[in-house]
Amino acid sequence: MDATVTDSYAVVGNPIEHSRSPEIHTAFAAQTGQDICYRKHLVEPGGFVAFARDFFARGGCGLNVTVPFKLDACAFADELTPRARAAGAVNTLMRRADGTVLGDNTDGAGLVADLHRLGWPLRGRRLLLLGAGGAVRGGLLPLLEERPALVHIANRTASKAERLAEEFAGSGNLSAGGLDDVPPGFDLIINASAASLADEVPPLPASAVGNHCGAYDMVYGPRPTAFMRWAAAAGAETADGLGMLVGQAAESFYLWRGVRPDVAPVLEQLRREMQLSA
């Protein structure tokens, strides 16, 4: 009788040492009774295709892909899900039964799931997205599928935001502009810009924060980000992106295993560990 083979998964990126994906997916597997092995791999620039080809040839079942290889993964996949096509980037690869590789992007689904977890409604609400890079592109379609009244994209370079709004115009009510002409009164503000990485706040008017507004920063850490502190001072309820990290991982796990894990205990454990190590 053949010995049971543990299904192999991994996350690849550069850098990768900081990745929490192995502990997240190992916790999901223990919770749902799945037999998997999940590792992280540092891949040098230009080496993604060779690594992925070898990984799947050796029987690997799925890969998570992080910076700077999401575009490489998009090109590598034999087929893309609609949300991966919309994002133009892939963070999850899955080898299917026929040997072909499916590319998906679970970032936006992870964001939407975390907003639901927080109890922040999206349908019929006015949303402000800060930034116009890959994080915004990855989140746009899943957010628009929630049927908000408006999604306004604001970016330092207004033309970049306007191009994104034009590209996704058929999926919902979109507008765009610079950070110097942001309309007032939003129900939810999502910071997908790089400002928080430098502990900075995008130059926003306080009038952007509407009544009972939520302010969500995709960056996470043991302490509130500069954006979260600014939003709280303007009267908003705030949250960071740790729940999005766990949510996108849960979406990948569901794609691979057909079982949806409970994110709450994993999120709580990560939050505890992060605060203890601060």
Coordinates of C-alpha atoms in Angstrom, one line a residue:
M1 CA 0.0 0.0 0.0
D2 CA 1.3 3.4 -0.9
A3 CA 2.1 5.8 2.0
T4 CA 0.0 8.8 2.2
V5 CA 1.6 11.8 0.5
T6 CA 1.2 15.2 2.2
D7 CA 0.1 17.9 -0.2
S8 CA 2.8 20.5 -0.7
Y9 CA 2.2 24.3 -0.7
A10 CA 4.5 27.3 -0.4
V11 CA 4.8 31.1 -0.5
V12 CA 7.4 32.7 -2.7
G13 CA 8.7 36.2 -2.6
N14 CA 11.7 38.5 -2.1
P15 CA 12.0 39.3 0.7
I16 CA 10.1 36.4 2.4
E17 CA 11.5 35.9 5.9
H18 CA 8.8 38.1 7.4
S19 CA 5.9 36.1 5.8
R20 CA 3.3 34.8 8.2
S21 CA 1.8 32.6 5.6
P22 CA 3.2 29.3 6.8
E23 CA 1.8 29.7 10.3
I24 CA -1.5 30.9 9.0
H25 CA -2.0 28.0 6.6
T26 CA -0.7 25.5 9.1
A27 CA -3.3 26.8 11.6
F28 CA -6.0 26.5 8.9
A29 CA -5.0 22.9 8.2
A30 CA -5.1 21.9 11.9
Q31 CA -8.4 23.6 12.3
T32 CA -10.0 21.9 9.3
G33 CA -8.2 18.5 9.4
Q34 CA -6.3 18.9 6.2
D35 CA -2.9 17.2 5.6
I36 CA -0.6 19.7 4.1
C37 CA 3.0 20.9 4.2
Y38 CA 3.5 24.7 3.7
R39 CA 6.9 26.4 3.4
K40 CA 8.3 29.7 2.4
H41 CA 10.9 30.2 -0.3
L42 CA 13.2 33.1 -1.2
V43 CA 13.4 33.4 -5.0
E44 CA 15.9 35.7 -6.7
P45 CA 14.7 38.3 -9.2
G46 CA 14.1 36.6 -12.6
G47 CA 13.9 33.2 -11.0
F48 CA 10.2 32.9 -10.5
V49 CA 9.2 30.9 -13.6
A50 CA 12.0 28.3 -13.1
F51 CA 11.0 27.9 -9.5
A52 CA 7.3 27.6 -10.2
R53 CA 7.8 25.1 -13.1
D54 CA 10.0 22.9 -10.9
F55 CA 7.6 23.2 -7.9
F56 CA 4.6 22.0 -9.8
A57 CA 6.6 19.4 -11.7
R58 CA 7.6 17.8 -8.4
G59 CA 4.0 17.5 -7.4
G60 CA 3.4 20.8 -5.6
C61 CA -0.3 21.7 -5.3
G62 CA -0.3 25.4 -4.8
L63 CA 1.7 28.6 -4.4
N64 CA 1.1 31.9 -2.8
V65 CA 2.9 34.7 -4.5
T66 CA 4.0 38.0 -3.0
V67 CA 6.2 40.9 -4.0
P68 CA 7.8 41.2 -6.5
F69 CA 6.4 38.2 -8.4
K70 CA 2.6 38.8 -8.8
L71 CA 3.0 39.9 -12.4
D72 CA 5.3 36.9 -13.2
A73 CA 2.7 34.6 -11.7
C74 CA 0.0 36.2 -13.8
A75 CA 2.0 35.4 -17.0
F76 CA 2.8 31.9 -15.7
A77 CA -0.8 30.7 -15.2
D78 CA -2.5 28.7 -17.9
E79 CA -5.8 30.3 -17.0
L80 CA -6.9 33.3 -14.8
T81 CA -10.0 33.8 -12.7
P82 CA -12.1 36.9 -13.5
R83 CA -10.8 38.7 -10.4
A84 CA -7.2 37.9 -11.3
R85 CA -7.8 39.2 -14.9
A86 CA -9.3 42.4 -13.4
A87 CA -6.4 42.8 -11.0
G88 CA -3.8 42.1 -13.7
A89 CA -1.8 40.2 -11.0
V90 CA -1.9 36.8 -9.3
N91 CA -1.2 35.9 -5.6
T92 CA -2.4 32.3 -5.7
L93 CA -1.6 29.5 -8.1
M94 CA -3.2 26.1 -8.1
R95 CA -2.3 23.0 -10.0
R96 CA -5.5 21.3 -11.3
A97 CA -6.1 17.7 -11.9
D98 CA -5.2 17.9 -15.6
G99 CA -1.9 19.5 -14.8
T100 CA -2.7 23.0 -15.8
V101 CA -2.2 25.9 -13.4
L102 CA -5.0 28.3 -12.4
G103 CA -4.1 31.9 -11.3
D104 CA -6.2 33.7 -8.9
N105 CA -6.1 37.0 -6.9
T106 CA -7.6 36.7 -3.4
D107 CA -6.5 40.1 -2.0
G108 CA -9.7 41.9 -2.8
A109 CA -11.9 39.0 -1.5
G110 CA -9.8 39.0 1.7
L111 CA -10.4 42.8 2.1
V112 CA -14.1 42.5 1.5
A113 CA -14.3 39.5 4.0
D114 CA -12.5 41.6 6.6
L115 CA -14.8 44.5 6.1
H116 CA -17.8 42.2 6.6
R117 CA -16.1 40.8 9.8
L118 CA -15.8 44.3 11.1
G119 CA -19.5 44.9 10.5
W120 CA -18.9 47.7 8.0
P121 CA -21.6 47.6 5.3
L122 CA -20.6 48.3 1.7
R123 CA -23.9 48.1 -0.2
G124 CA -25.2 51.5 -1.0
R125 CA -22.3 53.3 0.7
R126 CA -19.8 55.9 -0.4
L127 CA -16.3 54.5 -0.6
L128 CA -13.0 56.4 -0.9
L129 CA -9.9 54.5 -2.1
L130 CA -6.6 56.1 -1.6
G131 CA -3.9 55.1 -4.1
A132 CA -4.0 53.8 -7.7
G133 CA -1.5 50.9 -7.6
G134 CA -1.7 47.2 -7.5
A135 CA -3.5 47.1 -4.1
V136 CA -6.3 49.3 -5.4
R137 CA -6.5 47.4 -8.7
G138 CA -6.8 44.1 -6.8
G139 CA -9.6 45.3 -4.6
L140 CA -11.7 47.2 -7.1
L141 CA -13.8 44.4 -8.6
P142 CA -14.6 42.6 -5.3
L143 CA -15.6 46.0 -3.8
L144 CA -17.7 46.9 -6.8
E145 CA -19.5 43.5 -6.6
E146 CA -20.8 44.6 -3.2
R147 CA -22.8 47.3 -5.0
P148 CA -21.6 50.5 -3.2
A149 CA -23.3 53.8 -4.2
L150 CA -20.0 55.2 -5.2
V151 CA -16.3 54.3 -5.3
H152 CA -14.0 57.4 -5.6
I153 CA -10.3 56.8 -6.3
A154 CA -8.0 59.5 -5.1
N155 CA -4.3 59.5 -5.9
R156 CA -1.4 61.9 -5.9
T157 CA -1.2 61.6 -9.7
A158 CA -4.8 62.2 -10.6
S159 CA -4.5 60.8 -14.2
K160 CA -3.5 57.4 -12.8
A161 CA -6.7 57.2 -10.7
E162 CA -8.7 58.4 -13.6
R163 CA -7.4 55.7 -15.9
L164 CA -8.4 53.0 -13.3
A165 CA -11.9 54.5 -13.0
E166 CA -12.3 54.4 -16.8
E167 CA -11.1 50.8 -17.0
F168 CA -13.5 49.6 -14.4
A169 CA -16.4 51.9 -15.3
G170 CA -18.6 49.1 -16.5
S171 CA -18.6 47.4 -13.1
G172 CA -20.1 50.2 -11.0
N173 CA -20.3 53.9 -10.2
L174 CA -16.8 55.2 -10.2
S175 CA -15.1 58.6 -10.0
A176 CA -11.5 59.7 -9.6
G177 CA -9.2 62.6 -9.0
G178 CA -6.3 64.0 -7.1
L179 CA -5.8 64.2 -3.3
D180 CA -6.4 67.9 -3.5
D181 CA -10.0 67.6 -4.7
V182 CA -11.5 64.8 -2.6
P183 CA -15.3 65.2 -2.1
P184 CA -16.7 65.2 1.4
G185 CA -18.7 62.8 3.4
F186 CA -17.6 59.2 2.8
D187 CA -18.9 56.2 4.7
L188 CA -15.7 54.2 4.3
I189 CA -12.1 55.3 3.5
I190 CA -9.6 52.6 2.5
N191 CA -5.9 53.5 2.5
A192 CA -4.2 51.5 -0.2
S193 CA -1.4 54.0 -0.7
A194 CA 2.2 53.5 0.4
A195 CA 2.0 56.4 2.8
S196 CA 1.7 54.3 6.0
L197 CA 4.9 52.4 5.2
A198 CA 6.6 55.7 5.8
D199 CA 4.4 56.5 8.8
E200 CA 2.8 59.4 6.8
V201 CA -0.8 60.4 6.1
P202 CA -2.1 61.2 2.6
P203 CA -2.9 64.9 2.5
L204 CA -6.7 64.5 2.9
P205 CA -9.3 67.1 4.1
A206 CA -11.0 66.1 7.3
S207 CA -14.3 66.6 5.5
A208 CA -13.7 63.3 3.7
V209 CA -14.7 61.6 6.9
G210 CA -18.5 61.3 7.0
N211 CA -20.8 60.5 9.9
H212 CA -20.2 56.9 11.3
C213 CA -17.3 56.5 8.9
G214 CA -14.9 53.6 8.9
A215 CA -11.2 54.0 8.0
Y216 CA -9.3 51.0 7.0
D217 CA -5.5 50.8 6.4
M218 CA -4.2 47.9 4.4
V219 CA -0.9 48.2 6.3
Y220 CA -0.8 46.5 9.7
G221 CA 1.4 46.6 12.8
P222 CA 1.3 46.4 16.6
R223 CA 0.3 50.1 16.8
P224 CA -2.2 52.2 14.9
T225 CA -0.8 53.7 11.7
A226 CA -0.5 57.4 11.0
F227 CA -3.5 57.2 8.8
M228 CA -5.5 55.4 11.5
R229 CA -4.5 58.1 14.1
W230 CA -5.6 60.8 11.7
A231 CA -8.9 59.2 10.9
A232 CA -9.7 58.5 14.6
A233 CA -9.0 62.2 15.4
A234 CA -11.5 63.1 12.7
G235 CA -14.1 60.8 14.3
A236 CA -13.8 57.6 12.3
E237 CA -13.8 54.0 13.5
T238 CA -10.5 52.5 12.5
A239 CA -9.0 49.1 11.6
D240 CA -5.7 47.9 10.1
G241 CA -5.0 45.3 7.4
L242 CA -4.1 42.2 9.5
G243 CA -7.6 40.8 8.9
M244 CA -7.2 41.3 5.2
L245 CA -3.9 39.3 5.4
V246 CA -5.7 36.4 7.1
G247 CA -8.7 36.8 4.9
Q248 CA -6.8 36.5 1.6
A249 CA -5.0 33.4 3.0
A250 CA -8.4 31.9 3.9
E251 CA -9.6 32.5 0.3
S252 CA -6.5 30.8 -1.1
F253 CA -7.0 27.9 1.3
Y254 CA -10.6 27.5 0.2
L255 CA -9.5 27.5 -3.5
W256 CA -7.0 24.8 -2.8
R257 CA -8.8 22.6 -0.3
G258 CA -12.5 23.3 -0.8
V259 CA -12.9 24.0 2.9
R260 CA -13.4 27.5 4.3
P261 CA -11.5 28.0 7.6
D262 CA -12.5 30.2 10.5
V263 CA -10.3 33.3 10.4
A264 CA -11.1 34.6 13.9
P265 CA -8.9 32.4 16.1
V266 CA -6.0 32.7 13.7
L267 CA -6.3 36.5 13.5
E268 CA -6.5 36.7 17.3
Q269 CA -3.3 34.6 17.7
L270 CA -1.4 36.7 15.1
R271 CA -2.5 39.9 16.9
R272 CA -1.4 38.6 20.3
E273 CA 2.0 37.5 18.9
M274 CA 2.5 40.8 17.1
Q275 CA 1.8 42.9 20.2
L276 CA 4.0 40.7 22.4
S277 CA 7.0 41.1 20.0
A278 CA 6.5 44.9 19.6

